[in-house]
PDB file of C-alpha atoms in Angstrom:
ATOM      1  CA  GLN V 181      14.721  -4.576 -13.177  1.00 90.00           C
ATOM      2  CA  VAL V 182      12.393  -3.462 -10.375  1.00 94.00           C
ATOM      3  CA  GLN V 183       8.761  -4.527 -10.410  1.00 95.00           C
ATOM      4  CA  LEU V 184       5.979  -4.102  -7.834  1.00 96.00           C
ATOM      5  CA  VAL V 185       2.949  -6.271  -8.557  1.00 94.00           C
ATOM      6  CA  GLU V 186      -0.271  -5.669  -6.613  1.00 96.00           C
ATOM      7  CA  SER V 187      -3.062  -8.214  -6.219  1.00 96.00           C
ATOM      8  CA  GLY V 188      -6.245  -8.725  -4.221  1.00 97.00           C
ATOM      9  CA  GLY V 189      -8.451  -5.925  -5.509  1.00 97.00           C
ATOM     10  CA  GLY V 190     -12.003  -6.391  -6.624  1.00 97.00           C
ATOM     11  CA  LEU V 191     -15.657  -5.633  -5.957  1.00 98.00           C
ATOM     12  CA  VAL V 192     -16.961  -5.846  -2.387  1.00 98.00           C
ATOM     13  CA  GLN V 193     -20.117  -4.774  -0.561  1.00 98.00           C
ATOM     14  CA  PRO V 194     -20.048  -2.024   2.084  1.00 98.00           C
ATOM     15  CA  GLY V 195     -18.902  -3.487   5.401  1.00 98.00           C
ATOM     16  CA  GLY V 196     -16.916  -6.201   3.670  1.00 98.00           C
ATOM     17  CA  SER V 197     -13.191  -6.942   3.670  1.00 98.00           C
ATOM     18  CA  LEU V 198     -10.343  -7.315   1.213  1.00 98.00           C
ATOM     19  CA  ARG V 199      -6.651  -8.032   1.553  1.00 98.00           C
ATOM     20  CA  LEU V 200      -4.197  -6.492  -0.896  1.00 98.00           C
ATOM     21  CA  SER V 201      -0.758  -7.930  -1.496  1.00 98.00           C
ATOM     22  CA  CYS V 202       2.357  -6.469  -3.094  1.00 97.00           C
ATOM     23  CA  ALA V 203       5.353  -8.593  -4.028  1.00 93.00           C
ATOM     24  CA  PRO V 204       8.314  -6.509  -5.202  1.00 95.00           C
ATOM     25  CA  SER V 205      11.164  -7.958  -7.196  1.00 95.00           C
ATOM     26  CA  GLY V 206      14.555  -6.499  -8.023  1.00 94.00           C
ATOM     27  CA  ILE V 207      15.087  -4.788  -4.644  1.00 92.00           C
ATOM     28  CA  ILE V 208      16.405  -5.829  -1.256  1.00 91.00           C
ATOM     29  CA  PHE V 209      12.934  -5.781   0.272  1.00 93.00           C
ATOM     30  CA  SER V 210      13.970  -5.639   3.931  1.00 92.00           C
ATOM     31  CA  THR V 211      15.793  -2.316   3.414  1.00 92.00           C
ATOM     32  CA  TYR V 212      12.733  -0.421   2.086  1.00 95.00           C
ATOM     33  CA  THR V 213       9.866   1.401   3.661  1.00 96.00           C
ATOM     34  CA  MET V 214       6.699   0.050   2.030  1.00 97.00           C
ATOM     35  CA  GLY V 215       3.429   1.873   1.586  1.00 97.00           C
ATOM     36  CA  TRP V 216      -0.046   1.870   0.117  1.00 98.00           C
ATOM     37  CA  TYR V 217      -1.523   4.894  -1.638  1.00 98.00           C
ATOM     38  CA  ARG V 218      -4.854   5.311  -3.395  1.00 98.00           C
ATOM     39  CA  GLN V 219      -6.423   7.566  -6.001  1.00 98.00           C
ATOM     40  CA  ALA V 220     -10.175   7.956  -6.338  1.00 97.00           C
ATOM     41  CA  PRO V 221     -11.826   9.353  -9.479  1.00 91.00           C
ATOM     42  CA  GLY V 222     -11.378  13.116  -9.636  1.00 94.00           C
ATOM     43  CA  LYS V 223      -9.068  13.213  -6.605  1.00 96.00           C
ATOM     44  CA  GLN V 224      -5.325  13.327  -6.005  1.00 96.00           C
ATOM     45  CA  ARG V 225      -3.333  10.320  -4.918  1.00 97.00           C
ATOM     46  CA  GLU V 226      -3.221  10.094  -1.134  1.00 97.00           C
ATOM     47  CA  LEU V 227      -1.340   8.143   1.521  1.00 97.00           C
ATOM     48  CA  VAL V 228      -3.184   5.212   3.044  1.00 98.00           C
ATOM     49  CA  ALA V 229      -0.537   3.520   5.199  1.00 98.00           C
ATOM     50  CA  THR V 230       3.223   2.960   5.465  1.00 98.00           C
ATOM     51  CA  ILE V 231       5.448   0.506   7.290  1.00 97.00           C
ATOM     52  CA  THR V 232       9.195   0.900   7.797  1.00 96.00           C
ATOM     53  CA  ASN V 233      11.787  -1.841   7.621  1.00 91.00           C
ATOM     54  CA  GLY V 234      11.703  -1.830  11.418  1.00 90.00           C
ATOM     55  CA  GLY V 235       7.941  -2.347  11.557  1.00 94.00           C
ATOM     56  CA  SER V 236       6.773   1.177  12.463  1.00 96.00           C
ATOM     57  CA  THR V 237       3.415   2.042  10.893  1.00 98.00           C
ATOM     58  CA  ASN V 238       1.338   5.104  10.172  1.00 97.00           C
ATOM     59  CA  TYR V 239      -2.139   5.511   8.727  1.00 98.00           C
ATOM     60  CA  ALA V 240      -4.365   8.119   7.182  1.00 98.00           C
ATOM     61  CA  ASP V 241      -7.019   9.272   9.662  1.00 98.00           C
ATOM     62  CA  SER V 242      -9.756   8.028   7.338  1.00 97.00           C
ATOM     63  CA  VAL V 243      -8.633   4.389   7.639  1.00 98.00           C
ATOM     64  CA  LYS V 244      -7.423   4.158  11.250  1.00 98.00           C
ATOM     65  CA  GLY V 245      -9.065   1.293  13.065  1.00 97.00           C
ATOM     66  CA  ARG V 246     -10.229  -0.322   9.806  1.00 98.00           C
ATOM     67  CA  PHE V 247      -7.051  -1.000   7.786  1.00 98.00           C
ATOM     68  CA  THR V 248      -3.879  -2.804   8.851  1.00 98.00           C
ATOM     69  CA  ILE V 249      -0.569  -2.752   7.000  1.00 98.00           C
ATOM     70  CA  SER V 250       1.939  -5.537   7.574  1.00 98.00           C
ATOM     71  CA  ARG V 251       5.003  -7.049   5.957  1.00 97.00           C
ATOM     72  CA  ASP V 252       6.614 -10.459   5.760  1.00 95.00           C
ATOM     73  CA  ASN V 253      10.280  -9.995   4.954  1.00 92.00           C
ATOM     74  CA  ALA V 254      10.780 -13.741   4.501  1.00 93.00           C
ATOM     75  CA  LYS V 255       8.209 -13.683   1.683  1.00 95.00           C
ATOM     76  CA  ASN V 256       9.175 -10.228   0.348  1.00 95.00           C
ATOM     77  CA  THR V 257       5.519  -9.192   0.585  1.00 97.00           C
ATOM     78  CA  VAL V 258       3.569  -6.289   2.056  1.00 98.00           C
ATOM     79  CA  TYR V 259      -0.145  -6.540   2.835  1.00 98.00           C
ATOM     80  CA  LEU V 260      -3.050  -4.208   3.406  1.00 98.00           C
ATOM     81  CA  GLN V 261      -5.956  -5.777   5.307  1.00 98.00           C
ATOM     82  CA  MET V 262      -9.064  -3.649   4.726  1.00 98.00           C
ATOM     83  CA  ASN V 263     -12.077  -4.184   6.963  1.00 98.00           C
ATOM     84  CA  SER V 264     -15.405  -2.355   7.324  1.00 98.00           C
ATOM     85  CA  LEU V 265     -15.047  -1.020   3.805  1.00 98.00           C
ATOM     86  CA  LYS V 266     -17.011   2.052   2.799  1.00 98.00           C
ATOM     87  CA  PRO V 267     -18.010   3.332  -0.652  1.00 97.00           C
ATOM     88  CA  GLU V 268     -15.552   6.212  -0.205  1.00 97.00           C
ATOM     89  CA  ASP V 269     -12.730   3.652  -0.089  1.00 98.00           C
ATOM     90  CA  THR V 270     -13.309   3.019  -3.798  1.00 98.00           C
ATOM     91  CA  ALA V 271     -10.051   3.829  -5.610  1.00 98.00           C
ATOM     92  CA  VAL V 272      -7.060   2.444  -7.413  1.00 98.00           C
ATOM     93  CA  TYR V 273      -4.600   1.285  -4.762  1.00 98.00           C
ATOM     94  CA  TYR V 274      -0.871   1.572  -5.448  1.00 98.00           C
ATOM     95  CA  CYS V 275       2.059  -0.161  -3.791  1.00 98.00           C
ATOM     96  CA  ASN V 276       5.114   1.970  -3.034  1.00 97.00           C
ATOM     97  CA  ALA V 277       8.700   1.133  -2.082  1.00 97.00           C
ATOM     98  CA  ASP V 278      10.928   3.905  -0.719  1.00 96.00           C
ATOM     99  CA  ARG V 279      14.566   3.829   0.366  1.00 94.00           C
ATOM    100  CA  THR V 280      15.550   7.268   1.671  1.00 88.00           C
ATOM    101  CA  ILE V 281      18.669   7.650   3.771  1.00 85.00           C
ATOM    102  CA  ARG V 282      19.614  10.917   5.524  1.00 83.00           C
ATOM    103  CA  THR V 283      17.005  12.791   3.449  1.00 86.00           C
ATOM    104  CA  MET V 284      18.495  11.475   0.205  1.00 89.00           C
ATOM    105  CA  THR V 285      16.287   9.308  -1.978  1.00 85.00           C
ATOM    106  CA  ARG V 286      18.150   6.161  -2.916  1.00 87.00           C
ATOM    107  CA  GLY V 287      15.198   4.457  -4.599  1.00 91.00           C
ATOM    108  CA  VAL V 288      11.460   5.039  -5.081  1.00 95.00           C
ATOM    109  CA  TYR V 289       9.248   2.606  -7.004  1.00 96.00           C
ATOM    110  CA  TRP V 290       5.530   2.268  -7.760  1.00 97.00           C
ATOM    111  CA  GLY V 291       3.249  -0.538  -8.812  1.00 97.00           C
ATOM    112  CA  GLN V 292       0.677  -0.212 -11.564  1.00 96.00           C
ATOM    113  CA  GLY V 293      -2.265  -0.297  -9.162  1.00 96.00           C
ATOM    114  CA  THR V 294      -5.206  -2.540  -8.363  1.00 97.00           C
ATOM    115  CA  GLN V 295      -8.867  -1.464  -8.439  1.00 97.00           C
ATOM    116  CA  VAL V 296     -10.944  -1.644  -5.256  1.00 98.00           C
ATOM    117  CA  THR V 297     -14.670  -0.970  -5.671  1.00 98.00           C
ATOM    118  CA  VAL V 298     -17.037  -0.837  -2.669  1.00 98.00           C
ATOM    119  CA  SER V 299     -20.641  -0.825  -3.795  1.00 96.00           C
ATOM    120  CA  SER V 300     -23.996  -2.404  -3.064  1.00 92.00           C
TER     121      SER V 300
END
């Protein structure tokens, strides 16, 4: 059974920092591209950042220079370090695991989400 459990969300003031963690179980973690997505009230879910099993990263323009995605394969954990947080970062953040080979999806899994609220 595959599970992705997010942690680290909460309430923070503008300009503050949070670190999200996601610890999947039931998959061979090192073979998956991992990602963070978010959904704000009234908006569609959007990509925040991804990291491949080889360590290549990409970010949404809105978070470049402020957020950092990383992974520790020994701990089967992916992180999202969020600095200089803005009110518009307020959203539910979701962990994603994706194993797609030669355009064929071999496995896609989602966590239940963790709330991040940036407010004074």
